[in-house]
Amino acid sequence: MLKLSTLALVSVLALAACQQPQQTQLGPDGQPLPVAYKITPREEAQIPGRILGQINALRANVAAAPMVQNPMLDAAAKAHARDMAAQNRAWHFGSDGSSPLDRIRRNGYMGHLIGENISETYENEIATLNAWMQTRDTRDVVMDPRATELGVGWYQEPSGKIWWVLITGGATATPTTMAGGFAAPGAGI
């Protein structure tokens, strides 16, 4: 019996070794095409916590206070991600002309807006956060010491393209200059 199971195991290993390795698809420039990240229902529940954990780890490195998730900011971010997909462009204004400040107020958030980061990509939330950290304006939205709350939203198209939105805010309503080129009322930009 032992010889039969050993023979079966060796046969399976030999067949596996004969299989062709999966070829990476190359684009017209000769570079590998990106593989679209698919958000599963299980991951939907995990994404906000992963983003929050990564952001708070980054903020801890510079002695900035951790942020907490805010459901009103989450709702504004999710709505804007879906709206960007409908418009087929990543930008800070809604199809109705709304600004980030308009959208958070519409969702009942009365704190001040620090900033909004957006992305159109096929990558997961950590790769997207990494891209935001590479640019000063979007990094400032994440790292601003005045930010105490965040909201995150996304919309994934059937093609795999993901529209990401991250909104940061502070719990008290005070006029502020926002990173990313947007100013709250009275900020003077």
PDB file of N, CA, C and O in Angstrom, residues 48 51-52 55 67 69 73-74 76-78 80-81 84 92 100 113-119 128-129 132-133 138-139 141-143 149-154 163-169:
ATOM      1  N   PRO A  48     -11.606  48.554   4.926  1.00  0.00           N
ATOM      2  CA  PRO A  48     -11.513  49.746   5.778  1.00  0.00           C
ATOM      3  C   PRO A  48     -10.529  49.578   6.936  1.00  0.00           C
ATOM      4  O   PRO A  48      -9.746  50.494   7.227  1.00  0.00           O
ATOM      5  N   ILE A  51      -6.880  49.714   5.591  1.00  0.00           N
ATOM      6  CA  ILE A  51      -6.462  51.082   5.262  1.00  0.00           C
ATOM      7  C   ILE A  51      -6.212  51.863   6.542  1.00  0.00           C
ATOM      8  O   ILE A  51      -5.188  52.543   6.678  1.00  0.00           O
ATOM      9  N   LEU A  52      -7.141  51.784   7.479  1.00  0.00           N
ATOM     10  CA  LEU A  52      -6.988  52.503   8.741  1.00  0.00           C
ATOM     11  C   LEU A  52      -5.718  52.065   9.461  1.00  0.00           C
ATOM     12  O   LEU A  52      -4.953  52.905   9.953  1.00  0.00           O
ATOM     13  N   ILE A  55      -2.636  53.480   7.590  1.00  0.00           N
ATOM     14  CA  ILE A  55      -2.520  54.932   7.781  1.00  0.00           C
ATOM     15  C   ILE A  55      -2.053  55.247   9.194  1.00  0.00           C
ATOM     16  O   ILE A  55      -1.163  56.079   9.393  1.00  0.00           O
ATOM     17  N   MET A  67      -6.069  58.060  13.525  1.00  0.00           N
ATOM     18  CA  MET A  67      -7.406  58.460  13.091  1.00  0.00           C
ATOM     19  C   MET A  67      -8.380  57.328  13.392  1.00  0.00           C
ATOM     20  O   MET A  67      -7.973  56.187  13.628  1.00  0.00           O
ATOM     21  N   GLN A  69     -12.298  55.624  12.037  1.00  0.00           N
ATOM     22  CA  GLN A  69     -13.233  55.552  10.918  1.00  0.00           C
ATOM     23  C   GLN A  69     -14.481  56.345  11.277  1.00  0.00           C
ATOM     24  O   GLN A  69     -14.950  56.299  12.415  1.00  0.00           O
ATOM     25  N   LEU A  73     -18.232  60.002   6.787  1.00  0.00           N
ATOM     26  CA  LEU A  73     -17.184  60.197   5.786  1.00  0.00           C
ATOM     27  C   LEU A  73     -17.110  58.984   4.858  1.00  0.00           C
ATOM     28  O   LEU A  73     -16.885  59.141   3.649  1.00  0.00           O
ATOM     29  N   ASP A  74     -17.312  57.782   5.408  1.00  0.00           N
ATOM     30  CA  ASP A  74     -17.372  56.577   4.571  1.00  0.00           C
ATOM     31  C   ASP A  74     -18.477  56.713   3.520  1.00  0.00           C
ATOM     32  O   ASP A  74     -18.270  56.408   2.345  1.00  0.00           O
ATOM     33  N   ALA A  76     -19.882  59.413   2.281  1.00  0.00           N
ATOM     34  CA  ALA A  76     -19.532  60.423   1.273  1.00  0.00           C
ATOM     35  C   ALA A  76     -18.495  59.869   0.297  1.00  0.00           C
ATOM     36  O   ALA A  76     -18.585  60.101  -0.917  1.00  0.00           O
ATOM     37  N   ALA A  77     -17.526  59.130   0.802  1.00  0.00           N
ATOM     38  CA  ALA A  77     -16.478  58.550  -0.051  1.00  0.00           C
ATOM     39  C   ALA A  77     -17.064  57.498  -0.995  1.00  0.00           C
ATOM     40  O   ALA A  77     -16.734  57.469  -2.189  1.00  0.00           O
ATOM     41  N   LYS A  78     -17.922  56.651  -0.488  1.00  0.00           N
ATOM     42  CA  LYS A  78     -18.528  55.608  -1.325  1.00  0.00           C
ATOM     43  C   LYS A  78     -19.383  56.221  -2.435  1.00  0.00           C
ATOM     44  O   LYS A  78     -19.325  55.779  -3.585  1.00  0.00           O
ATOM     45  N   HIS A  80     -19.057  59.157  -3.777  1.00  0.00           N
ATOM     46  CA  HIS A  80     -18.220  59.831  -4.774  1.00  0.00           C
ATOM     47  C   HIS A  80     -17.477  58.823  -5.649  1.00  0.00           C
ATOM     48  O   HIS A  80     -17.293  59.056  -6.852  1.00  0.00           O
ATOM     49  N   ALA A  81     -17.063  57.698  -5.091  1.00  0.00           N
ATOM     50  CA  ALA A  81     -16.402  56.665  -5.898  1.00  0.00           C
ATOM     51  C   ALA A  81     -17.340  56.169  -7.002  1.00  0.00           C
ATOM     52  O   ALA A  81     -16.939  56.050  -8.164  1.00  0.00           O
ATOM     53  N   MET A  84     -17.721  58.968  -9.615  1.00  0.00           N
ATOM     54  CA  MET A  84     -16.573  59.084 -10.515  1.00  0.00           C
ATOM     55  C   MET A  84     -16.639  58.006 -11.592  1.00  0.00           C
ATOM     56  O   MET A  84     -16.346  58.274 -12.764  1.00  0.00           O
ATOM     57  N   HIS A  92     -12.353  65.689  -8.306  1.00  0.00           N
ATOM     58  CA  HIS A  92     -12.908  65.989  -6.989  1.00  0.00           C
ATOM     59  C   HIS A  92     -14.328  66.553  -7.014  1.00  0.00           C
ATOM     60  O   HIS A  92     -14.891  66.791  -5.950  1.00  0.00           O
ATOM     61  N   PRO A 100     -15.998  68.234  -2.319  1.00  0.00           N
ATOM     62  CA  PRO A 100     -15.870  67.321  -1.180  1.00  0.00           C
ATOM     63  C   PRO A 100     -16.598  67.836   0.066  1.00  0.00           C
ATOM     64  O   PRO A 100     -17.252  67.063   0.770  1.00  0.00           O
ATOM     65  N   LEU A 113     -13.234  69.553   7.014  1.00  0.00           N
ATOM     66  CA  LEU A 113     -12.656  68.711   5.978  1.00  0.00           C
ATOM     67  C   LEU A 113     -11.168  69.008   5.869  1.00  0.00           C
ATOM     68  O   LEU A 113     -10.771  70.154   5.715  1.00  0.00           O
ATOM     69  N   ILE A 114     -10.344  67.978   5.954  1.00  0.00           N
ATOM     70  CA  ILE A 114      -8.901  68.136   5.748  1.00  0.00           C
ATOM     71  C   ILE A 114      -8.590  67.935   4.273  1.00  0.00           C
ATOM     72  O   ILE A 114      -7.914  68.742   3.657  1.00  0.00           O
ATOM     73  N   GLY A 115      -9.076  66.861   3.689  1.00  0.00           N
ATOM     74  CA  GLY A 115      -8.805  66.634   2.276  1.00  0.00           C
ATOM     75  C   GLY A 115      -9.453  65.383   1.741  1.00  0.00           C
ATOM     76  O   GLY A 115     -10.047  64.598   2.477  1.00  0.00           O
ATOM     77  N   GLU A 116      -9.318  65.227   0.451  1.00  0.00           N
ATOM     78  CA  GLU A 116      -9.873  64.083  -0.253  1.00  0.00           C
ATOM     79  C   GLU A 116      -8.838  63.579  -1.240  1.00  0.00           C
ATOM     80  O   GLU A 116      -8.300  64.362  -2.023  1.00  0.00           O
ATOM     81  N   ASN A 117      -8.543  62.297  -1.200  1.00  0.00           N
ATOM     82  CA  ASN A 117      -7.678  61.651  -2.184  1.00  0.00           C
ATOM     83  C   ASN A 117      -8.536  60.761  -3.053  1.00  0.00           C
ATOM     84  O   ASN A 117      -9.442  60.079  -2.548  1.00  0.00           O
ATOM     85  N   ILE A 118      -8.232  60.745  -4.349  1.00  0.00           N
ATOM     86  CA  ILE A 118      -8.984  59.918  -5.289  1.00  0.00           C
ATOM     87  C   ILE A 118      -8.015  59.129  -6.159  1.00  0.00           C
ATOM     88  O   ILE A 118      -6.853  59.525  -6.317  1.00  0.00           O
ATOM     89  N   SER A 119      -8.500  58.031  -6.702  1.00  0.00           N
ATOM     90  CA  SER A 119      -7.670  57.218  -7.580  1.00  0.00           C
ATOM     91  C   SER A 119      -8.544  56.385  -8.492  1.00  0.00           C
ATOM     92  O   SER A 119      -9.621  55.936  -8.110  1.00  0.00           O
ATOM     93  N   THR A 128      -2.715  51.513  -3.645  1.00  0.00           N
ATOM     94  CA  THR A 128      -3.255  52.851  -3.871  1.00  0.00           C
ATOM     95  C   THR A 128      -2.766  53.809  -2.787  1.00  0.00           C
ATOM     96  O   THR A 128      -2.340  54.930  -3.092  1.00  0.00           O
ATOM     97  N   LEU A 129      -2.793  53.382  -1.536  1.00  0.00           N
ATOM     98  CA  LEU A 129      -2.273  54.212  -0.443  1.00  0.00           C
ATOM     99  C   LEU A 129      -0.793  54.504  -0.669  1.00  0.00           C
ATOM    100  O   LEU A 129      -0.345  55.639  -0.473  1.00  0.00           O
ATOM    101  N   TRP A 132      -0.497  57.229  -3.131  1.00  0.00           N
ATOM    102  CA  TRP A 132      -0.823  58.522  -2.518  1.00  0.00           C
ATOM    103  C   TRP A 132       0.337  59.039  -1.673  1.00  0.00           C
ATOM    104  O   TRP A 132       0.587  60.234  -1.617  1.00  0.00           O
ATOM    105  N   MET A 133       1.058  58.143  -1.039  1.00  0.00           N
ATOM    106  CA  MET A 133       2.175  58.560  -0.181  1.00  0.00           C
ATOM    107  C   MET A 133       3.378  59.038  -0.996  1.00  0.00           C
ATOM    108  O   MET A 133       4.285  59.666  -0.454  1.00  0.00           O
ATOM    109  N   THR A 138      -1.230  64.495  -1.873  1.00  0.00           N
ATOM    110  CA  THR A 138      -2.048  63.400  -1.361  1.00  0.00           C
ATOM    111  C   THR A 138      -1.479  62.833  -0.064  1.00  0.00           C
ATOM    112  O   THR A 138      -2.236  62.397   0.801  1.00  0.00           O
ATOM    113  N   ARG A 139      -0.167  62.854   0.084  1.00  0.00           N
ATOM    114  CA  ARG A 139       0.454  62.431   1.352  1.00  0.00           C
ATOM    115  C   ARG A 139       0.026  63.366   2.486  1.00  0.00           C
ATOM    116  O   ARG A 139      -0.256  62.913   3.598  1.00  0.00           O
ATOM    117  N   VAL A 141      -2.769  64.871   2.842  1.00  0.00           N
ATOM    118  CA  VAL A 141      -4.135  64.537   3.265  1.00  0.00           C
ATOM    119  C   VAL A 141      -4.095  63.410   4.301  1.00  0.00           C
ATOM    120  O   VAL A 141      -4.815  63.439   5.294  1.00  0.00           O
ATOM    121  N   VAL A 142      -3.240  62.435   4.083  1.00  0.00           N
ATOM    122  CA  VAL A 142      -3.122  61.287   4.985  1.00  0.00           C
ATOM    123  C   VAL A 142      -2.424  61.664   6.285  1.00  0.00           C
ATOM    124  O   VAL A 142      -2.815  61.225   7.368  1.00  0.00           O
ATOM    125  N   MET A 143      -1.385  62.485   6.194  1.00  0.00           N
ATOM    126  CA  MET A 143      -0.512  62.730   7.336  1.00  0.00           C
ATOM    127  C   MET A 143      -0.823  64.006   8.127  1.00  0.00           C
ATOM    128  O   MET A 143      -0.198  64.246   9.154  1.00  0.00           O
ATOM    129  N   GLU A 149     -10.281  61.838  11.784  1.00  0.00           N
ATOM    130  CA  GLU A 149     -11.254  60.876  11.276  1.00  0.00           C
ATOM    131  C   GLU A 149     -11.035  60.676   9.786  1.00  0.00           C
ATOM    132  O   GLU A 149     -10.547  61.577   9.105  1.00  0.00           O
ATOM    133  N   LEU A 150     -11.440  59.495   9.319  1.00  0.00           N
ATOM    134  CA  LEU A 150     -11.349  59.256   7.883  1.00  0.00           C
ATOM    135  C   LEU A 150     -12.540  58.449   7.421  1.00  0.00           C
ATOM    136  O   LEU A 150     -13.231  57.795   8.201  1.00  0.00           O
ATOM    137  N   GLY A 151     -12.740  58.539   6.120  1.00  0.00           N
ATOM    138  CA  GLY A 151     -13.739  57.723   5.452  1.00  0.00           C
ATOM    139  C   GLY A 151     -13.121  57.184   4.183  1.00  0.00           C
ATOM    140  O   GLY A 151     -12.337  57.862   3.536  1.00  0.00           O
ATOM    141  N   VAL A 152     -13.470  55.970   3.853  1.00  0.00           N
ATOM    142  CA  VAL A 152     -12.940  55.356   2.638  1.00  0.00           C
ATOM    143  C   VAL A 152     -14.090  54.722   1.870  1.00  0.00           C
ATOM    144  O   VAL A 152     -15.031  54.187   2.455  1.00  0.00           O
ATOM    145  N   GLY A 153     -14.011  54.849   0.548  1.00  0.00           N
ATOM    146  CA  GLY A 153     -15.021  54.245  -0.308  1.00  0.00           C
ATOM    147  C   GLY A 153     -14.398  53.819  -1.616  1.00  0.00           C
ATOM    148  O   GLY A 153     -13.351  54.313  -2.009  1.00  0.00           O
ATOM    149  N   TRP A 154     -15.039  52.891  -2.261  1.00  0.00           N
ATOM    150  CA  TRP A 154     -14.563  52.410  -3.555  1.00  0.00           C
ATOM    151  C   TRP A 154     -15.742  51.892  -4.346  1.00  0.00           C
ATOM    152  O   TRP A 154     -16.799  51.583  -3.811  1.00  0.00           O
ATOM    153  N   TRP A 163     -12.346  52.568  -8.395  1.00  0.00           N
ATOM    154  CA  TRP A 163     -12.347  54.007  -8.111  1.00  0.00           C
ATOM    155  C   TRP A 163     -12.268  54.141  -6.593  1.00  0.00           C
ATOM    156  O   TRP A 163     -13.178  53.712  -5.884  1.00  0.00           O
ATOM    157  N   TRP A 164     -11.173  54.690  -6.084  1.00  0.00           N
ATOM    158  CA  TRP A 164     -10.942  54.820  -4.637  1.00  0.00           C
ATOM    159  C   TRP A 164     -11.130  56.267  -4.210  1.00  0.00           C
ATOM    160  O   TRP A 164     -10.723  57.198  -4.913  1.00  0.00           O
ATOM    161  N   VAL A 165     -11.696  56.455  -3.014  1.00  0.00           N
ATOM    162  CA  VAL A 165     -11.828  57.783  -2.404  1.00  0.00           C
ATOM    163  C   VAL A 165     -11.486  57.664  -0.925  1.00  0.00           C
ATOM    164  O   VAL A 165     -11.988  56.776  -0.234  1.00  0.00           O
ATOM    165  N   LEU A 166     -10.620  58.556  -0.469  1.00  0.00           N
ATOM    166  CA  LEU A 166     -10.275  58.671   0.952  1.00  0.00           C
ATOM    167  C   LEU A 166     -10.546  60.104   1.363  1.00  0.00           C
ATOM    168  O   LEU A 166     -10.068  61.044   0.712  1.00  0.00           O
ATOM    169  N   ILE A 167     -11.333  60.287   2.413  1.00  0.00           N
ATOM    170  CA  ILE A 167     -11.645  61.619   2.930  1.00  0.00           C
ATOM    171  C   ILE A 167     -11.161  61.688   4.366  1.00  0.00           C
ATOM    172  O   ILE A 167     -11.416  60.781   5.158  1.00  0.00           O
ATOM    173  N   THR A 168     -10.452  62.765   4.704  1.00  0.00           N
ATOM    174  CA  THR A 168     -10.024  62.967   6.089  1.00  0.00           C
ATOM    175  C   THR A 168     -10.661  64.233   6.632  1.00  0.00           C
ATOM    176  O   THR A 168     -10.902  65.189   5.902  1.00  0.00           O
ATOM    177  N   GLY A 169     -10.949  64.208   7.926  1.00  0.00           N
ATOM    178  CA  GLY A 169     -11.581  65.346   8.572  1.00  0.00           C
ATOM    179  C   GLY A 169     -11.162  65.456  10.017  1.00  0.00           C
ATOM    180  O   GLY A 169     -10.491  64.575  10.565  1.00  0.00           O
TER     181      GLY A 169
END
